[in-house]
CSV table of C-alpha atoms in Angstrom, one decimal:
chain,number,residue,atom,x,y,z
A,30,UNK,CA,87.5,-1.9,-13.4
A,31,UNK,CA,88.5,0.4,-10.5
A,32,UNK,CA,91.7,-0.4,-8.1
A,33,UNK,CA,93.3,1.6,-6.0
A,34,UNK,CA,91.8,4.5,-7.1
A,35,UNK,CA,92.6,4.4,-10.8
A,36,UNK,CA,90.6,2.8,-13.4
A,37,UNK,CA,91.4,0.1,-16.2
A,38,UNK,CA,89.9,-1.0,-19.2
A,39,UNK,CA,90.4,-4.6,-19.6
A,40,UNK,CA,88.9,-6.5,-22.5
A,41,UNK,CA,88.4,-10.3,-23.4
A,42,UNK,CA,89.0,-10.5,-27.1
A,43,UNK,CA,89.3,-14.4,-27.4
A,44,UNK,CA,86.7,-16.3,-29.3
A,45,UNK,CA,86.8,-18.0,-32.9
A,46,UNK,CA,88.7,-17.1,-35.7
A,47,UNK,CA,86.4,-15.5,-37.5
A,48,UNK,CA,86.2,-12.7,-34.3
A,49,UNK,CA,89.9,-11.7,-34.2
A,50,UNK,CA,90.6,-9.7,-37.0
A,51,UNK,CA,87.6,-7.2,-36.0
A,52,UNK,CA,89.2,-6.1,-32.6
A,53,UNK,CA,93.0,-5.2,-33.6
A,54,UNK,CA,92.0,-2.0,-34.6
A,55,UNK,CA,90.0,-1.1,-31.0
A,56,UNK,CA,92.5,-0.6,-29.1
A,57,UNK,CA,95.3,2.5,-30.4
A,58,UNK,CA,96.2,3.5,-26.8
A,59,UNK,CA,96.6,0.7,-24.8
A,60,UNK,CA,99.9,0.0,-23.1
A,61,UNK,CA,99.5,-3.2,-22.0
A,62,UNK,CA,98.5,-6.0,-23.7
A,63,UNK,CA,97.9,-9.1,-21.5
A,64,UNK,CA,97.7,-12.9,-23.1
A,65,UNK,CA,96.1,-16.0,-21.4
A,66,UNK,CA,97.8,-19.3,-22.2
A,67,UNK,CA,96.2,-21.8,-20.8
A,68,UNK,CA,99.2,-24.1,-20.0
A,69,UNK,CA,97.3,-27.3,-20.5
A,70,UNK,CA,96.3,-26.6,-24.0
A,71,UNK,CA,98.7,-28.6,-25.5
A,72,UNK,CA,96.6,-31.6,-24.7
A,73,UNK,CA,93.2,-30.5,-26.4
A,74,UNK,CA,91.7,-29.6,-30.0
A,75,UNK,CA,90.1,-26.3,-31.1
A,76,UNK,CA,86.3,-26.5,-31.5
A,77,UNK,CA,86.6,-25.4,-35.2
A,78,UNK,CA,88.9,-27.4,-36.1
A,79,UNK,CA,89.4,-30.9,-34.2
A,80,UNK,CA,92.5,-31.7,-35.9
A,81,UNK,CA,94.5,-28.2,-34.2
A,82,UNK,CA,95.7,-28.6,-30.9
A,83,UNK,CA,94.4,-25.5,-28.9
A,84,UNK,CA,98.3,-24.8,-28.1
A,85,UNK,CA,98.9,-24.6,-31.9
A,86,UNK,CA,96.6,-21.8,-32.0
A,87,UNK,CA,97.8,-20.2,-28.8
A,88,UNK,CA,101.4,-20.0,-29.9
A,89,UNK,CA,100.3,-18.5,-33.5
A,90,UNK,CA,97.8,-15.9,-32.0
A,91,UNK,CA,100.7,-14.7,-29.7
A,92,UNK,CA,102.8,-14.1,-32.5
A,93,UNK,CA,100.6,-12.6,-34.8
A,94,UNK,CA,99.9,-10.1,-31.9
A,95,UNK,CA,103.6,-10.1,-30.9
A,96,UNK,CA,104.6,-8.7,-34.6
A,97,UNK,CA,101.7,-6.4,-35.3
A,98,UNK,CA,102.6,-3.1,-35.9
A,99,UNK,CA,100.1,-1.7,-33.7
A,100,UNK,CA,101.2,-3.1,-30.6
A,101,UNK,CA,105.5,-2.9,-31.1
A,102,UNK,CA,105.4,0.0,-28.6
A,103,UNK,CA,103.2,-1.9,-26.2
A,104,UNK,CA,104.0,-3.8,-23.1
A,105,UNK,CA,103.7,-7.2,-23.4
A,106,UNK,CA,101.8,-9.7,-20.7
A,107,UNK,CA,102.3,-13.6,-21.3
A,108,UNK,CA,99.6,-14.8,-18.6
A,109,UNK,CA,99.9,-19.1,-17.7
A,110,UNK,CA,96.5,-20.0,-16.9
A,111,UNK,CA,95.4,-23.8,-15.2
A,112,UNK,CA,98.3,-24.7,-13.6
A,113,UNK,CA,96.2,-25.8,-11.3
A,114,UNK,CA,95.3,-28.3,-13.6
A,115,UNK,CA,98.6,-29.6,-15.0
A,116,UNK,CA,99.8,-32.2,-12.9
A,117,UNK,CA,97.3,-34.2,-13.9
A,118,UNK,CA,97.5,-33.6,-17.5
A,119,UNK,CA,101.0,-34.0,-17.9
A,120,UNK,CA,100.3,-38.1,-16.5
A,121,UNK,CA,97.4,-38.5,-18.5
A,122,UNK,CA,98.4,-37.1,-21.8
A,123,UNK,CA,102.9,-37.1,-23.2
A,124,UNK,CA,103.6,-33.9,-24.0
A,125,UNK,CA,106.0,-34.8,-26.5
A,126,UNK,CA,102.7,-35.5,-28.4
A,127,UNK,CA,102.2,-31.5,-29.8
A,128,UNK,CA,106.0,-31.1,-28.5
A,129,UNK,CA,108.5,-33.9,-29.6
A,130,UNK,CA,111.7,-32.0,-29.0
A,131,UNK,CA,110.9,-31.7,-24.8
A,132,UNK,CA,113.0,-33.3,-23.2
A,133,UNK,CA,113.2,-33.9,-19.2
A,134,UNK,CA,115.0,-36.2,-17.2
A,135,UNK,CA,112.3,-36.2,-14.4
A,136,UNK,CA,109.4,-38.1,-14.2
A,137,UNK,CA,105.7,-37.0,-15.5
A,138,UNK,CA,104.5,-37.0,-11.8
A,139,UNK,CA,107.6,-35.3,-10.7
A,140,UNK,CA,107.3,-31.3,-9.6
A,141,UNK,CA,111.0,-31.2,-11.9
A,142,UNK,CA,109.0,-32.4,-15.1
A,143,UNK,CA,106.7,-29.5,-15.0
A,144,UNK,CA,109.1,-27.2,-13.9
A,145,UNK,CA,110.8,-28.2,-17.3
A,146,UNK,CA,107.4,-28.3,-19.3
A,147,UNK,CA,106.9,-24.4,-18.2
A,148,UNK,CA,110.5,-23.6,-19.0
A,149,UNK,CA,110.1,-24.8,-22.5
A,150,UNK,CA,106.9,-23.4,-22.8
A,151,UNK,CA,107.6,-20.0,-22.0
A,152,UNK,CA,110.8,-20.4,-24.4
A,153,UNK,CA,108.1,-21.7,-27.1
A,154,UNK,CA,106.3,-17.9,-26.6
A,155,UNK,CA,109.1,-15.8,-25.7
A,156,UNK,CA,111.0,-17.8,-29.2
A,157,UNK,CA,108.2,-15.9,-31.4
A,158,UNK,CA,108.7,-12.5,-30.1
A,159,UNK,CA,110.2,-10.5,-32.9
A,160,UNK,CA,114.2,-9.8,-32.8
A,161,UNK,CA,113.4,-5.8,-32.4
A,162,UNK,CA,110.8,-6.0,-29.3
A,163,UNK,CA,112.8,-4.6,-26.4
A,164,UNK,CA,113.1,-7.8,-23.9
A,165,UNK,CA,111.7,-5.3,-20.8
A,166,UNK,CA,109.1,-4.7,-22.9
A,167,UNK,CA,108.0,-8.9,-22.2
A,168,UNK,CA,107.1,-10.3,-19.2
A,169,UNK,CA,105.6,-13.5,-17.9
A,170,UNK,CA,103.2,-14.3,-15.0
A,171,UNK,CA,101.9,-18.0,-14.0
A,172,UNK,CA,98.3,-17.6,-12.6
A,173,UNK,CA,95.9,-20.1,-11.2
A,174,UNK,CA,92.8,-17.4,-11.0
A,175,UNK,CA,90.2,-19.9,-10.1
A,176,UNK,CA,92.3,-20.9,-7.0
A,177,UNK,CA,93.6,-18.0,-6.2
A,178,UNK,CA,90.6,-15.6,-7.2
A,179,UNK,CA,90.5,-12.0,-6.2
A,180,UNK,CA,94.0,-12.0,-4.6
A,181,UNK,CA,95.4,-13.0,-7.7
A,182,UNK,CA,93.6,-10.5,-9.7
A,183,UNK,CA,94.9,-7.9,-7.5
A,184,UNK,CA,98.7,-9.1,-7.7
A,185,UNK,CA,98.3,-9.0,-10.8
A,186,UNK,CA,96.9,-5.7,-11.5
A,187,UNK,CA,99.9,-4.5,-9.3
A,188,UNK,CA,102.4,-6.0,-11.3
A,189,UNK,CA,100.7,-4.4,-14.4
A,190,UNK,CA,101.0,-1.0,-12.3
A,191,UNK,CA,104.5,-1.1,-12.0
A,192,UNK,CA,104.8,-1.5,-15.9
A,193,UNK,CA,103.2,1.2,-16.8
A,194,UNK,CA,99.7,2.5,-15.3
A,195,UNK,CA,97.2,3.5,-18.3
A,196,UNK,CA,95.0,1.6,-20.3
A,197,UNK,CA,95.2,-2.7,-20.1
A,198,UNK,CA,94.2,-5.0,-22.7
């Protein structure tokens, strides 16, 4: 991908289980490494294994990517995805059912109770980074890409710019 006249490399390397050990090793010199979350996950199962809540394996992926050696030196990206799809989710479906220590005084349908669902969120990601990782070295964006599209890409990509302008995961 080209932007303002630099190029990126920016690889998708979700998929099943059995995928993820293969492409740790691809990348030696990247200096970013950006992670999707979607933010709704806690409410669904993993198509392996219907018994996992997808936000289970989120939260372990993140850590085991957060404490590999191979990416200590590297910039850290937690991305929120489908917050456009949230306040609909969190009326339909408690999220005290994957996470029974949330607590909010607001209201499901209340803009406060996910404000407070994100907070804890982020806090359940940022709670797995390892004690060593420099705290600059972490940082979190909330993206709705399918509502925002392009525009969002490109904020995005400037944000990642200012962090340090080589080679993004």
């Amino acid at each position: 991908m080209h932007y303002n006249s630099r190029s990126f490399q920016i690889c998708d390397v979700g998929g099943n289980r059995s995928q993820r050990r293969k492409w740790v090793h691809t990348f030696p010199n990247a200096s970013v490494v950006t992670f999707t979350a979607d933010v709704t996950s806690y409410s669904k199962v993993l198509c392996e294994d219907e018994n996992v809540p997808r936000v289970a394996e989120e939260l372990a992926l993140f850590d085991s990517i957060a404490n590999h050696r191979r990416f200590a030196n590297v910039r850290l990206v937690l991305m929120l995805t489908h917050i456009n799809h949230l306040d609909e989710i969190l009326v339909r479906t408690a999220v005290t059912d994957y996470f029974p220590n949330f607590i909010s005084s607001n209201l499901p349908s209340s803009p406060g109770y996910k404000r407070d669902y994100l907070a804890y969120l982020e806090n359940q990601f940022s709670s797995r980074l390892p004690d060593e990782r420099d705290r600059e070295t972490f940082q979190i964006l909330q993206a709705d890409l399918i509502h925002d599209g392009l525009e969002e890409v490109e904020n995005i990509l400037k944000t990642l710019l200012k962090i340090r302008p080589h080679k993004i995961i």
